[in-house]
Tab-separated table of C-alpha atoms in Angstrom:
chain	number	residue	atom	x	y	z
A	1	GLN	CA	31.269	3.661	6.413
A	2	LYS	CA	27.662	4.641	4.647
A	3	GLU	CA	28.552	2.535	1.455
A	4	VAL	CA	26.523	6.002	-0.314
A	5	GLU	CA	26.948	9.877	1.315
A	6	GLN	CA	24.861	12.462	-0.164
A	7	ASP	CA	24.494	15.785	2.171
A	8	PRO	CA	20.535	15.870	3.651
A	9	GLY	CA	21.347	20.162	3.029
A	10	PRO	CA	18.689	21.467	3.478
A	11	LEU	CA	19.448	23.752	-0.287
A	12	SER	CA	17.430	26.743	-0.619
A	13	VAL	CA	18.845	28.589	-4.132
A	14	PRO	CA	16.668	31.481	-5.785
A	15	GLU	CA	14.837	30.826	-8.894
A	16	GLY	CA	17.381	31.013	-11.979
A	17	ALA	CA	20.066	29.502	-10.177
A	18	ILE	CA	22.329	27.105	-10.802
A	19	VAL	CA	22.039	23.507	-8.646
A	20	SER	CA	24.788	21.013	-7.616
A	21	LEU	CA	23.705	18.377	-5.815
A	22	ASN	CA	26.938	15.694	-5.046
A	23	CYS	CA	27.569	12.473	-3.506
A	24	THR	CA	30.807	10.128	-2.791
A	25	TYR	CA	30.625	6.454	-3.388
A	26	SER	CA	33.202	4.195	-1.049
A	27	ASN	CA	32.365	0.483	-3.552
A	28	SER	CA	34.428	0.232	-6.392
A	29	ALA	CA	32.494	-1.178	-7.753
A	30	PHE	CA	28.874	0.491	-8.108
A	31	GLN	CA	28.848	0.668	-12.558
A	32	TYR	CA	25.688	2.270	-12.654
A	33	PHE	CA	24.399	5.885	-11.458
A	34	MET	CA	20.817	7.440	-11.262
A	35	TRP	CA	19.051	10.354	-10.335
A	36	TYR	CA	15.449	10.267	-8.808
A	37	ARG	CA	13.340	12.996	-7.552
A	38	GLN	CA	11.116	12.715	-5.024
A	39	TYR	CA	8.802	15.203	-4.514
A	40	SER	CA	6.797	15.236	-0.611
A	41	ARG	CA	5.669	11.583	0.813
A	42	LYS	CA	5.721	10.182	-3.046
A	43	GLY	CA	7.420	8.257	-5.079
A	44	PRO	CA	10.631	8.771	-6.699
A	45	GLU	CA	10.580	9.773	-9.961
A	46	LEU	CA	14.408	8.692	-12.225
A	47	LEU	CA	15.931	11.929	-13.868
A	48	MET	CA	19.440	10.518	-14.907
A	49	TYR	CA	20.494	7.405	-15.810
A	50	THR	CA	24.352	6.730	-16.482
A	51	TYR	CA	27.158	3.877	-16.681
A	52	SER	CA	30.038	5.702	-17.613
A	53	SER	CA	32.452	8.188	-16.558
A	54	GLY	CA	32.146	11.806	-17.889
A	55	ASN	CA	28.683	14.668	-18.445
A	56	LYS	CA	25.361	13.332	-19.946
A	57	GLU	CA	22.985	15.975	-20.621
A	58	ASP	CA	18.624	16.427	-20.587
A	59	GLY	CA	17.861	19.747	-21.246
A	60	ARG	CA	17.985	21.046	-17.514
A	61	PHE	CA	19.844	18.614	-16.004
A	62	THR	CA	23.232	17.779	-16.272
A	63	ALA	CA	24.593	14.242	-14.788
A	64	GLN	CA	28.356	13.239	-13.949
A	65	VAL	CA	30.023	10.863	-13.013
A	66	ASP	CA	33.719	10.511	-11.797
A	67	LYS	CA	34.852	7.001	-11.273
A	68	SER	CA	38.207	7.974	-10.123
A	69	SER	CA	37.104	9.777	-7.743
A	70	LYS	CA	34.156	7.962	-6.970
A	71	TYR	CA	32.062	11.149	-7.029
A	72	ILE	CA	28.330	11.794	-8.732
A	73	SER	CA	27.393	15.298	-9.561
A	74	LEU	CA	23.513	15.827	-10.541
A	75	PHE	CA	23.911	20.089	-11.909
A	76	ILE	CA	20.738	22.058	-12.438
A	77	ARG	CA	20.175	25.029	-14.599
A	78	ASP	CA	18.339	28.058	-15.040
A	79	SER	CA	16.416	26.113	-11.817
A	80	GLN	CA	12.594	26.848	-10.910
A	81	PRO	CA	10.450	26.640	-7.884
A	82	SER	CA	8.578	23.266	-9.212
A	83	ASP	CA	12.387	21.772	-9.346
A	84	SER	CA	12.045	21.374	-5.028
A	85	ALA	CA	12.250	18.481	-3.736
A	86	THR	CA	14.663	15.840	-2.291
A	87	TYR	CA	17.540	15.042	-4.973
A	88	LEU	CA	17.944	12.056	-4.405
A	89	CYS	CA	21.636	9.750	-6.254
A	90	ALA	CA	21.246	5.631	-5.949
A	91	MET	CA	23.690	3.663	-7.795
A	92	SER	CA	24.334	-0.466	-8.511
A	93	ALA	CA	27.060	-3.412	-9.720
A	94	LEU	CA	27.306	-4.973	-12.627
A	95	GLY	CA	24.038	-7.214	-13.156
A	96	ALA	CA	22.407	-6.415	-9.398
A	97	GLN	CA	19.523	-4.924	-9.446
A	98	LYS	CA	19.476	-3.792	-5.618
A	99	LEU	CA	19.660	-0.126	-5.848
A	100	VAL	CA	21.841	1.307	-2.929
A	101	PHE	CA	20.202	5.573	-2.179
A	102	GLY	CA	21.896	8.586	-0.782
A	103	GLN	CA	20.284	10.041	2.040
A	104	GLY	CA	19.101	12.289	-0.345
A	105	THR	CA	19.328	16.261	-0.537
A	106	ARG	CA	16.046	18.504	0.615
A	107	LEU	CA	16.649	21.083	-2.080
A	108	THR	CA	14.150	25.012	-2.222
A	109	ILE	CA	14.029	27.123	-5.004
A	110	ASN	CA	13.270	30.460	-3.687
A	111	PRO	CA	11.181	32.616	-6.509
B	142	GLY	CA	6.848	5.715	-18.165
B	143	ALA	CA	5.142	3.315	-16.997
B	144	VAL	CA	2.759	3.194	-13.621
B	145	VAL	CA	3.234	1.479	-10.385
B	146	SER	CA	-0.010	1.702	-7.761
B	147	GLN	CA	0.679	1.438	-4.405
B	148	HIS	CA	-2.377	1.797	-2.265
B	149	PRO	CA	-2.993	2.533	0.502
B	150	SER	CA	-1.636	5.971	0.345
B	151	ARG	CA	-2.032	6.698	4.075
B	152	VAL	CA	-2.624	4.300	7.071
B	153	ILE	CA	-3.035	4.285	10.687
B	154	CYS	CA	-3.313	0.907	12.600
B	155	LYS	CA	-3.711	0.251	16.149
B	156	SER	CA	-0.924	-1.034	18.048
B	157	GLY	CA	-1.100	-5.542	17.075
B	158	THR	CA	-3.093	-4.852	13.829
B	159	SER	CA	-1.747	-6.010	10.710
B	160	VAL	CA	-1.691	-3.977	7.892
B	161	LYS	CA	-1.751	-5.061	4.010
B	162	ILE	CA	-0.038	-2.615	1.375
B	163	GLU	CA	-0.778	-3.947	-2.614
B	164	CYS	CA	1.378	-2.930	-5.056
B	165	ARG	CA	0.546	-3.112	-8.212
B	166	SER	CA	2.209	-2.872	-11.943
B	167	LEU	CA	-0.535	-1.249	-13.663
B	168	ASP	CA	0.758	-1.397	-17.423
B	169	PHE	CA	3.025	-3.734	-17.033
B	170	GLN	CA	4.285	-7.442	-15.843
B	171	ALA	CA	6.796	-7.738	-13.137
B	172	THR	CA	8.986	-9.917	-12.260
B	173	THR	CA	10.603	-8.049	-10.182
B	174	MET	CA	9.523	-6.270	-7.547
B	175	PHE	CA	11.027	-4.218	-4.398
B	176	TRP	CA	9.793	-2.894	-0.927
B	177	TYR	CA	11.817	-0.907	0.858
B	178	ARG	CA	11.563	1.991	3.875
B	179	GLN	CA	11.758	5.081	4.108
B	180	PHE	CA	12.353	7.776	7.657
B	181	PRO	CA	12.122	10.679	7.832
B	182	LYS	CA	14.742	12.294	6.132
B	183	GLN	CA	16.585	9.361	5.641
B	184	SER	CA	17.037	7.356	2.543
B	185	LEU	CA	15.404	4.503	0.701
B	186	MET	CA	16.306	0.880	2.388
B	187	LEU	CA	15.886	-2.318	0.848
B	188	MET	CA	13.487	-4.372	2.614
B	189	ALA	CA	13.428	-7.338	0.497
B	190	THR	CA	12.642	-8.365	-3.782
B	191	SER	CA	10.438	-9.747	-4.512
B	192	ASN	CA	9.709	-12.291	-7.379
B	193	GLU	CA	6.637	-13.682	-9.088
B	194	GLY	CA	6.213	-17.300	-7.343
B	195	SER	CA	8.893	-17.914	-5.212
B	196	LYS	CA	9.865	-16.734	-2.028
B	197	ALA	CA	10.947	-13.252	-1.347
B	198	THR	CA	14.169	-12.063	-0.939
B	199	TYR	CA	14.840	-10.626	3.320
B	200	GLU	CA	17.687	-7.539	3.221
B	201	GLN	CA	20.026	-8.853	6.312
B	202	GLY	CA	17.995	-7.244	9.732
B	203	VAL	CA	14.551	-7.593	8.294
B	204	GLU	CA	11.990	-9.281	9.384
B	205	LYS	CA	10.601	-11.949	7.372
B	206	ASP	CA	8.261	-12.928	10.169
B	207	LYS	CA	7.058	-9.576	10.274
B	208	PHE	CA	7.145	-8.373	7.409
B	209	LEU	CA	5.013	-10.247	5.093
B	210	ILE	CA	5.638	-10.202	1.387
B	211	ASN	CA	3.628	-12.228	-1.283
B	212	HIS	CA	4.084	-11.502	-5.333
B	213	ALA	CA	1.202	-14.170	-6.589
B	214	SER	CA	0.530	-12.651	-9.634
B	215	LEU	CA	3.283	-10.641	-12.347
B	216	THR	CA	0.992	-7.359	-11.408
B	217	LEU	CA	0.654	-7.399	-7.707
B	218	SER	CA	2.977	-8.062	-4.491
B	219	THR	CA	1.256	-7.144	-1.316
B	220	LEU	CA	3.799	-6.456	2.308
B	221	THR	CA	1.864	-7.593	5.648
B	222	VAL	CA	2.732	-5.529	8.067
B	223	THR	CA	2.311	-7.822	11.436
B	224	SER	CA	1.418	-7.613	15.033
B	225	ALA	CA	2.884	-3.638	14.025
B	226	HIS	CA	3.892	-1.766	16.616
B	227	PRO	CA	5.204	2.378	16.948
B	228	GLU	CA	8.509	1.708	15.827
B	229	ASP	CA	7.005	-0.086	12.259
B	230	SER	CA	5.742	3.319	11.624
B	231	SER	CA	7.177	4.600	8.646
B	232	PHE	CA	6.712	5.524	5.082
B	233	TYR	CA	6.799	2.002	2.722
B	234	ILE	CA	7.516	2.575	-1.007
B	235	CYS	CA	7.662	-0.379	-3.973
B	236	SER	CA	8.549	-0.665	-7.109
B	237	ALA	CA	8.529	-2.585	-10.052
B	238	THR	CA	10.836	-3.367	-12.848
B	239	LEU	CA	10.481	-3.680	-16.708
B	240	ASP	CA	13.266	-5.183	-17.851
B	241	SER	CA	15.694	-6.447	-14.737
B	242	SER	CA	18.712	-6.427	-17.559
B	243	THR	CA	18.728	-2.561	-16.459
B	244	ASN	CA	17.902	-0.295	-13.951
B	245	GLU	CA	17.234	2.115	-15.573
B	246	LYS	CA	13.423	0.379	-16.073
B	247	LEU	CA	12.153	0.362	-12.216
B	248	PHE	CA	9.317	2.282	-11.339
B	249	PHE	CA	7.819	3.762	-8.134
B	250	GLY	CA	4.680	3.546	-6.442
B	251	SER	CA	3.703	6.825	-4.769
B	252	GLY	CA	4.237	5.020	-0.764
B	253	THR	CA	2.056	4.046	1.604
B	254	GLN	CA	2.010	5.440	5.137
B	255	LEU	CA	1.545	3.240	8.329
B	256	SER	CA	1.161	5.405	11.828
B	257	VAL	CA	0.931	2.935	14.754
B	258	LEU	CA	-1.178	4.205	17.400
């Protein structure tokens, strides 16, 4: 079993839709949770960084963490074609520099 | 945000040759840099952690004699793929940390696509 599971998609939605991306994990030592956006053949870009259960909002993006269920989500409101990319979840344990990534979900927003 | 430059962005080489990839932190000093590889439609897999002035720490299964990492200064780490073979073809990405106490200050380079013929 992988430490972090993420549905690879692809996911295709119309412009303006609400997008929900999810990851589950098995390692209870993970305390820090990140969402990255990666455009094709580019490096990942940090979107959200959280370390506690609950919601964190930044503009059109909301990150949700449920440590009891070992489940994290990223919601994108009012999705735009420019949001089309691969979204990667990543996690790390307390005091650890090593990030463990999910497989990434390829998202396409159709105009 | 801080900028991490990776060069070259793409390289094609013949089997058996060596390829060097550079990773530079342009506007900050990075005591720690990381090297990942990513196969198509796959996630990033950490290969090694590179600390300035010391030997890199390799992840299990990564051949340290094949993937040579040098972190000679606070702004530069290099990854050399020695005697490259077609199975080494992959997307290689580096990252550098601005603050080793948090992963929030981790920045990625734009990646290098290596194709070995």
